[in-house]
Amino acid sequence: MKIDLSRQEYRELIKAVYLTDMIKHSMKEAEKHDPAFIAMEQKLYGYYQAFESQDLIEENDEVLMPTLLMESEESMHLRTYENSILEDQIAAVLARNELETQIKTGNISEDNAIERLIQLEEKYHQLIAEKGLSALTVK
């Protein structure tokens, strides 16, 4: 199968692949990276000269990689995303922790767990909205 891409479409695609790679592999050691993904990424990056995208991809020791320009521009999107979901993630984790405690102590049945989880998430969303993240403490 062939896919015809304009220069702009190619550039958007390699940026999306870069962000995907950051999410998929950022917390893993290099030897635990998905080889099939890396091979696809290298193949896609290999067209950078044909699409006049030397400002986004460069070769270093026979490995194609994003330039500092692309890394800095696209990492901003990742940071914005992380910041926008941070409160939701914190509320969800706190709610799950409290729910697990309630189930273990017998204060709630597993049949009512989903409904209770929703209530607890709302509780933590409200607390975060009222007091902000700076009010969180770690014990």
Tab-separated table of C-alpha atoms in Angstrom:
chain	number	residue	atom	x	y	z
A	1	MET	CA	0.000	0.000	0.000
A	2	LYS	CA	1.218	3.489	-0.762
A	3	ILE	CA	0.209	6.720	0.857
A	4	ASP	CA	0.647	10.004	-0.948
A	5	LEU	CA	1.540	12.817	1.417
A	6	SER	CA	2.207	16.477	0.894
A	7	ARG	CA	5.239	18.004	2.565
A	8	GLN	CA	3.040	19.508	5.277
A	9	GLU	CA	1.229	16.196	5.866
A	10	TYR	CA	4.558	14.377	6.206
A	11	ARG	CA	5.781	16.959	8.684
A	12	GLU	CA	2.630	16.599	10.786
A	13	LEU	CA	2.919	12.810	10.656
A	14	ILE	CA	6.511	12.722	11.898
A	15	LYS	CA	5.593	15.132	14.686
A	16	ALA	CA	2.746	12.814	15.714
A	17	VAL	CA	5.084	9.812	15.606
A	18	TYR	CA	7.598	11.699	17.760
A	19	LEU	CA	4.937	12.443	20.389
A	20	THR	CA	3.760	8.840	20.280
A	21	ASP	CA	7.320	7.663	20.809
A	22	MET	CA	7.695	9.996	23.783
A	23	ILE	CA	4.580	8.566	25.415
A	24	LYS	CA	5.277	4.958	24.522
A	25	HIS	CA	8.962	4.824	25.422
A	26	SER	CA	9.802	7.756	27.690
A	27	MET	CA	9.817	5.768	30.926
A	28	LYS	CA	11.501	2.657	29.523
A	29	GLU	CA	15.114	1.680	29.121
A	30	ALA	CA	16.251	1.662	25.480
A	31	GLU	CA	16.420	-2.139	25.370
A	32	LYS	CA	12.714	-2.288	26.306
A	33	HIS	CA	11.591	-0.095	23.405
A	34	ASP	CA	9.222	-1.708	20.899
A	35	PRO	CA	11.468	-2.794	17.986
A	36	ALA	CA	8.614	-2.797	15.447
A	37	PHE	CA	7.698	0.778	16.398
A	38	ILE	CA	11.320	1.928	16.200
A	39	ALA	CA	11.738	0.297	12.782
A	40	MET	CA	8.578	2.020	11.495
A	41	GLU	CA	9.727	5.318	12.944
A	42	GLN	CA	13.157	5.024	11.284
A	43	LYS	CA	11.533	4.105	7.964
A	44	LEU	CA	9.225	7.112	8.164
A	45	TYR	CA	12.017	9.446	9.218
A	46	GLY	CA	14.050	8.140	6.276
A	47	TYR	CA	11.952	10.250	3.899
A	48	TYR	CA	12.911	13.513	5.598
A	49	GLN	CA	15.140	14.714	2.739
A	50	ALA	CA	12.547	13.929	0.066
A	51	PHE	CA	10.067	16.035	2.050
A	52	GLU	CA	12.615	18.814	2.698
A	53	SER	CA	12.384	18.361	6.443
A	54	GLN	CA	16.018	18.603	7.489
A	55	ASP	CA	14.925	21.120	10.116
A	56	LEU	CA	12.943	18.345	11.845
A	57	ILE	CA	15.008	15.171	11.317
A	58	GLU	CA	18.754	14.621	11.369
A	59	GLU	CA	21.079	11.650	11.191
A	60	ASN	CA	23.373	10.894	14.096
A	61	ASP	CA	25.563	7.761	14.025
A	62	GLU	CA	23.336	6.218	11.349
A	63	VAL	CA	20.212	6.759	13.466
A	64	LEU	CA	17.530	9.190	12.303
A	65	MET	CA	16.258	11.365	15.090
A	66	PRO	CA	14.330	14.562	15.730
A	67	THR	CA	16.308	17.778	15.707
A	68	LEU	CA	16.428	19.951	18.796
A	69	LEU	CA	13.980	22.280	17.050
A	70	MET	CA	11.360	19.545	16.672
A	71	GLU	CA	11.986	18.213	20.175
A	72	SER	CA	11.521	21.617	21.769
A	73	GLU	CA	8.410	22.511	19.757
A	74	GLU	CA	6.683	19.160	20.206
A	75	SER	CA	7.689	18.731	23.846
A	76	MET	CA	5.728	21.904	24.587
A	77	HIS	CA	2.576	20.123	23.355
A	78	LEU	CA	3.337	17.174	25.622
A	79	ARG	CA	3.832	19.427	28.648
A	80	THR	CA	0.593	21.276	27.916
A	81	TYR	CA	-1.253	17.955	27.698
A	82	GLU	CA	0.309	16.669	30.912
A	83	ASN	CA	-0.653	19.838	32.766
A	84	SER	CA	-4.211	19.748	31.445
A	85	ILE	CA	-4.824	16.190	32.644
A	86	LEU	CA	-2.861	16.359	35.898
A	87	GLU	CA	-5.828	17.287	38.090
A	88	ASP	CA	-7.945	14.524	36.531
A	89	GLN	CA	-5.203	11.968	37.123
A	90	ILE	CA	-4.724	13.000	40.743
A	91	ALA	CA	-8.474	12.917	41.436
A	92	ALA	CA	-8.758	9.474	39.823
A	93	VAL	CA	-5.838	8.001	41.792
A	94	LEU	CA	-7.042	9.412	45.100
A	95	ALA	CA	-10.562	8.135	44.413
A	96	ARG	CA	-9.325	4.637	43.514
A	97	ASN	CA	-7.173	4.513	46.637
A	98	GLU	CA	-10.070	5.518	48.861
A	99	LEU	CA	-12.410	3.076	47.121
A	100	GLU	CA	-9.950	0.201	47.616
A	101	THR	CA	-9.762	1.036	51.311
A	102	GLN	CA	-13.556	1.134	51.569
A	103	ILE	CA	-13.899	-2.227	49.809
A	104	LYS	CA	-11.224	-3.850	52.020
A	105	THR	CA	-12.834	-2.575	55.204
A	106	GLY	CA	-16.274	-3.724	54.058
A	107	ASN	CA	-17.744	-0.220	53.953
A	108	ILE	CA	-18.907	-0.740	50.370
A	109	SER	CA	-19.723	-3.747	48.263
A	110	GLU	CA	-18.125	-4.445	44.908
A	111	ASP	CA	-21.613	-4.148	43.364
A	112	ASN	CA	-21.710	-0.453	44.287
A	113	ALA	CA	-18.040	0.215	43.496
A	114	ILE	CA	-18.475	1.992	40.152
A	115	GLU	CA	-21.091	4.383	41.492
A	116	ARG	CA	-18.960	5.081	44.560
A	117	LEU	CA	-15.845	5.624	42.413
A	118	ILE	CA	-17.663	8.307	40.422
A	119	GLN	CA	-18.736	9.994	43.674
A	120	LEU	CA	-15.208	9.890	45.053
A	121	GLU	CA	-13.697	11.309	41.851
A	122	GLU	CA	-16.175	14.179	42.020
A	123	LYS	CA	-15.251	14.734	45.676
A	124	TYR	CA	-11.575	15.029	44.798
A	125	HIS	CA	-12.242	17.233	41.766
A	126	GLN	CA	-14.154	19.605	44.042
A	127	LEU	CA	-11.397	19.596	46.661
A	128	ILE	CA	-8.748	20.339	44.050
A	129	ALA	CA	-10.912	23.087	42.520
A	130	GLU	CA	-11.484	24.687	45.945
A	131	LYS	CA	-8.018	24.367	47.431
A	132	GLY	CA	-5.720	23.893	44.450
A	133	LEU	CA	-2.918	21.386	44.035
A	134	SER	CA	-0.763	23.220	46.549
A	135	ALA	CA	-3.076	21.965	49.335
A	136	LEU	CA	-2.110	18.333	48.627
A	137	THR	CA	0.122	16.636	51.136
A	138	VAL	CA	1.956	13.360	50.901
A	139	LYS	CA	2.133	11.121	53.951
